Amino acid sequence: MSQDEARFPMVPTLTATLGLKGERPVIATRDCKDVVHTFASANVTTGAVTSRLYGSRTRTRRKDGLSKTKRMQVAFAHHLLDVARAYPAAQNREVILVIDNAPWHRGRPVDWALRRYPHLTLYRLPPYSPQLQPIERLWRPLRQRATHNVLFDEMTELQHALRSGLGYYRARPQAVLSLLGSPWNPTQSVEA
């Protein structure tokens, strides 16, 4: 499985858009530092996507006193629990998650999740090698589907758009496989 996380800010992702000739379209924005972190794991053989959204509000971050790394470690540990539920040990002897070297991929919460589900194994990629992580190819189409040129008034609206975009890919594993560059086709036999 290929695992990664992406950051989706409340500020819209602006792209080229159609407009009337001679008029410039106006896209609103606001000075908001709230973000939604999206953790996702993609099965490179079936195209199944397991994801978790973690909203991070500026006001809350200032009050809780925790570092970004500590908050992200807890969110990543919860994502590992989601993966373990999607791929239980009874049906999967070992589940290998290919991860990068983000600081939140280690620590007490992550160790706790890995002890709880020993069939999960983390395989760390070399530093600065996003080209080796197939799930990186999912983020751009997800942004295009969910956040381009949209100004969200509330974080819940952004989370709903991301859930909808991820739901689109969950319902279309072949689209995920084509994005990941996986040659596997479930309609073909093994001998073919």
GROMACS .gro file of C-alpha atoms in nm:
model
  192
    1MET     CA    1   0.000   0.000   0.000
    2SER     CA    2   0.114   0.349  -0.079
    3GLN     CA    3   0.046   0.600   0.203
    4ASP     CA    4   0.082   0.978   0.207
    5GLU     CA    5  -0.084   1.288   0.339
    6ALA     CA    6  -0.174   1.618   0.175
    7ARG     CA    7  -0.263   1.960   0.309
    8PHE     CA    8  -0.578   2.136   0.185
    9PRO     CA    9  -0.605   2.498   0.303
   10MET     CA   10  -0.926   2.697   0.333
   11VAL     CA   11  -0.777   2.942   0.080
   12PRO     CA   12  -0.887   2.821  -0.263
   13THR     CA   13  -0.656   2.667  -0.519
   14LEU     CA   14  -0.682   2.903  -0.815
   15THR     CA   15  -0.662   2.773  -1.171
   16ALA     CA   16  -0.748   2.896  -1.517
   17THR     CA   17  -1.121   2.935  -1.566
   18LEU     CA   18  -1.357   3.044  -1.840
   19GLY     CA   19  -1.494   3.398  -1.844
   20LEU     CA   20  -1.648   3.652  -2.076
   21LYS     CA   21  -1.415   3.806  -2.331
   22GLY     CA   22  -1.274   4.131  -2.201
   23GLU     CA   23  -1.375   4.064  -1.841
   24ARG     CA   24  -1.161   3.914  -1.570
   25PRO     CA   25  -1.339   3.668  -1.339
   26VAL     CA   26  -1.315   3.753  -0.971
   27ILE     CA   27  -1.229   3.472  -0.731
   28ALA     CA   28  -1.270   3.559  -0.364
   29THR     CA   29  -1.023   3.463  -0.096
   30ARG     CA   30  -0.973   3.524   0.273
   31ASP     CA   31  -0.683   3.527   0.513
   32CYS     CA   32  -0.751   3.197   0.687
   33LYS     CA   33  -0.481   2.962   0.814
   34ASP     CA   34  -0.717   2.669   0.884
   35VAL     CA   35  -0.630   2.351   0.692
   36VAL     CA   36  -0.755   1.998   0.644
   37HIS     CA   37  -0.486   1.730   0.638
   38THR     CA   38  -0.586   1.426   0.435
   39PHE     CA   39  -0.424   1.092   0.513
   40ALA     CA   40  -0.476   0.833   0.240
   41SER     CA   41  -0.352   0.485   0.161
   42ALA     CA   42  -0.402   0.328  -0.180
   43ASN     CA   43  -0.381  -0.043  -0.246
   44VAL     CA   44  -0.162  -0.062  -0.558
   45THR     CA   45  -0.314  -0.395  -0.667
   46THR     CA   46  -0.687  -0.332  -0.616
   47GLY     CA   47  -0.713   0.047  -0.627
   48ALA     CA   48  -0.892   0.061  -0.292
   49VAL     CA   49  -0.844   0.390  -0.104
   50THR     CA   50  -0.855   0.426   0.276
   51SER     CA   51  -0.854   0.783   0.402
   52ARG     CA   52  -0.893   1.003   0.708
   53LEU     CA   53  -0.945   1.380   0.727
   54TYR     CA   54  -0.794   1.584   1.008
   55GLY     CA   55  -0.909   1.944   1.043
   56SER     CA   56  -0.663   2.185   1.199
   57ARG     CA   57  -0.797   2.523   1.314
   58THR     CA   58  -0.564   2.809   1.406
   59ARG     CA   59  -0.759   2.891   1.725
   60THR     CA   60  -0.741   2.532   1.847
   61ARG     CA   61  -0.372   2.499   1.763
   62ARG     CA   62  -0.293   2.804   1.977
   63LYS     CA   63  -0.496   2.676   2.273
   64ASP     CA   64  -0.386   2.312   2.290
   65GLY     CA   65  -0.013   2.389   2.308
   66LEU     CA   66   0.080   2.077   2.110
   67SER     CA   67   0.329   2.087   1.827
   68LYS     CA   68   0.224   2.011   1.472
   69THR     CA   69   0.424   1.688   1.489
   70LYS     CA   70   0.239   1.566   1.800
   71ARG     CA   71  -0.103   1.643   1.647
   72MET     CA   72  -0.009   1.474   1.320
   73GLN     CA   73   0.132   1.166   1.502
   74VAL     CA   74  -0.207   1.112   1.666
   75ALA     CA   75  -0.390   1.163   1.335
   76PHE     CA   76  -0.154   0.922   1.157
   77ALA     CA   77  -0.203   0.662   1.432
   78HIS     CA   78  -0.581   0.691   1.381
   79HIS     CA   79  -0.527   0.645   1.008
   80LEU     CA   80  -0.329   0.329   1.081
   81LEU     CA   81  -0.627   0.202   1.283
   82ASP     CA   82  -0.851   0.272   0.981
   83VAL     CA   83  -0.613   0.074   0.756
   84ALA     CA   84  -0.606  -0.214   1.008
   85ARG     CA   85  -0.988  -0.223   1.008
   86ALA     CA   86  -0.998  -0.219   0.626
   87TYR     CA   87  -0.736  -0.497   0.607
   88PRO     CA   88  -0.791  -0.718   0.915
   89ALA     CA   89  -0.523  -0.962   1.025
   90ALA     CA   90  -0.760  -1.256   0.974
   91GLN     CA   91  -0.759  -1.200   0.595
   92ASN     CA   92  -0.420  -1.028   0.555
   93ARG     CA   93  -0.109  -1.186   0.702
   94GLU     CA   94   0.097  -0.868   0.648
   95VAL     CA   95   0.004  -0.522   0.524
   96ILE     CA   96   0.302  -0.314   0.414
   97LEU     CA   97   0.253   0.063   0.401
   98VAL     CA   98   0.513   0.253   0.199
   99ILE     CA   99   0.566   0.589   0.371
  100ASP     CA  100   0.795   0.887   0.344
  101ASN     CA  101   1.013   1.016   0.627
  102ALA     CA  102   0.774   1.272   0.774
  103PRO     CA  103   0.843   1.327   1.145
  104TRP     CA  104   0.489   1.224   1.239
  105HIS     CA  105   0.540   0.873   1.099
  106ARG     CA  106   0.721   0.778   1.421
  107GLY     CA  107   0.658   0.838   1.788
  108ARG     CA  108   0.453   0.697   2.075
  109PRO     CA  109   0.106   0.713   1.913
  110VAL     CA  110   0.236   0.541   1.598
  111ASP     CA  111   0.422   0.277   1.802
  112TRP     CA  112   0.102   0.212   2.000
  113ALA     CA  113  -0.100   0.158   1.678
  114LEU     CA  114   0.167  -0.075   1.535
  115ARG     CA  115   0.178  -0.280   1.858
  116ARG     CA  116  -0.202  -0.305   1.855
  117TYR     CA  117  -0.201  -0.427   1.494
  118PRO     CA  118   0.125  -0.619   1.440
  119HIS     CA  119   0.026  -0.721   1.086
  120LEU     CA  120   0.088  -0.358   0.978
  121THR     CA  121   0.445  -0.289   0.866
  122LEU     CA  122   0.587   0.051   0.771
  123TYR     CA  123   0.841   0.064   0.489
  124ARG     CA  124   1.022   0.398   0.477
  125LEU     CA  125   1.136   0.544   0.147
  126PRO     CA  126   1.469   0.724   0.112
  127PRO     CA  127   1.459   1.098   0.189
  128TYR     CA  128   1.337   1.334  -0.084
  129SER     CA  129   1.196   1.067  -0.315
  130PRO     CA  130   0.828   1.150  -0.378
  131GLN     CA  131   0.859   1.000  -0.727
  132LEU     CA  132   0.872   0.655  -0.563
  133GLN     CA  133   0.536   0.712  -0.390
  134PRO     CA  134   0.248   0.625  -0.630
  135ILE     CA  135  -0.023   0.789  -0.417
  136GLU     CA  136   0.139   1.129  -0.482
  137ARG     CA  137  -0.034   1.110  -0.822
  138LEU     CA  138  -0.376   1.119  -0.653
  139TRP     CA  139  -0.347   1.464  -0.494
  140ARG     CA  140  -0.364   1.681  -0.808
  141PRO     CA  141  -0.683   1.521  -0.948
  142LEU     CA  142  -0.838   1.532  -0.600
  143ARG     CA  143  -0.762   1.904  -0.574
  144GLN     CA  144  -0.910   1.961  -0.921
  145ARG     CA  145  -1.225   1.770  -0.827
  146ALA     CA  146  -1.272   1.911  -0.476
  147THR     CA  147  -1.109   2.250  -0.421
  148HIS     CA  148  -1.012   2.436  -0.740
  149ASN     CA  149  -1.169   2.784  -0.759
  150VAL     CA  150  -1.401   2.720  -0.463
  151LEU     CA  151  -1.412   2.947  -0.160
  152PHE     CA  152  -1.530   2.754   0.145
  153ASP     CA  153  -1.702   2.948   0.423
  154GLU     CA  154  -1.660   2.673   0.682
  155MET     CA  155  -1.410   2.393   0.733
  156THR     CA  156  -1.699   2.145   0.730
  157GLU     CA  157  -1.772   2.247   0.367
  158LEU     CA  158  -1.410   2.180   0.270
  159GLN     CA  159  -1.420   1.843   0.450
  160HIS     CA  160  -1.745   1.754   0.272
  161ALA     CA  161  -1.590   1.841  -0.067
  162LEU     CA  162  -1.284   1.627   0.012
  163ARG     CA  163  -1.500   1.335   0.131
  164SER     CA  164  -1.699   1.361  -0.190
  165GLY     CA  165  -1.381   1.369  -0.402
  166LEU     CA  166  -1.233   1.073  -0.216
  167GLY     CA  167  -1.567   0.891  -0.247
  168TYR     CA  168  -1.545   0.937  -0.623
  169TYR     CA  169  -1.210   0.756  -0.627
  170ARG     CA  170  -1.325   0.491  -0.376
  171ALA     CA  171  -1.609   0.402  -0.611
  172ARG     CA  172  -1.371   0.386  -0.910
  173PRO     CA  173  -1.071   0.166  -0.825
  174GLN     CA  174  -0.976   0.142  -1.194
  175ALA     CA  175  -0.937   0.523  -1.201
  176VAL     CA  176  -0.711   0.500  -0.896
  177LEU     CA  177  -0.504   0.226  -1.058
  178SER     CA  178  -0.463   0.434  -1.374
  179LEU     CA  179  -0.350   0.733  -1.162
  180LEU     CA  180  -0.106   0.516  -0.968
  181GLY     CA  181   0.032   0.374  -1.291
  182SER     CA  182  -0.052   0.018  -1.188
  183PRO     CA  183  -0.079  -0.226  -1.480
  184TRP     CA  184  -0.302  -0.471  -1.290
  185ASN     CA  185  -0.648  -0.529  -1.436
  186PRO     CA  186  -0.893  -0.740  -1.231
  187THR     CA  187  -1.076  -0.857  -1.545
  188GLN     CA  188  -0.767  -1.025  -1.687
  189SER     CA  189  -0.666  -1.372  -1.579
  190VAL     CA  190  -0.331  -1.438  -1.417
  191GLU     CA  191  -0.212  -1.640  -1.715
  192ALA     CA  192  -0.285  -1.363  -1.969
   0.00000   0.00000   0.00000
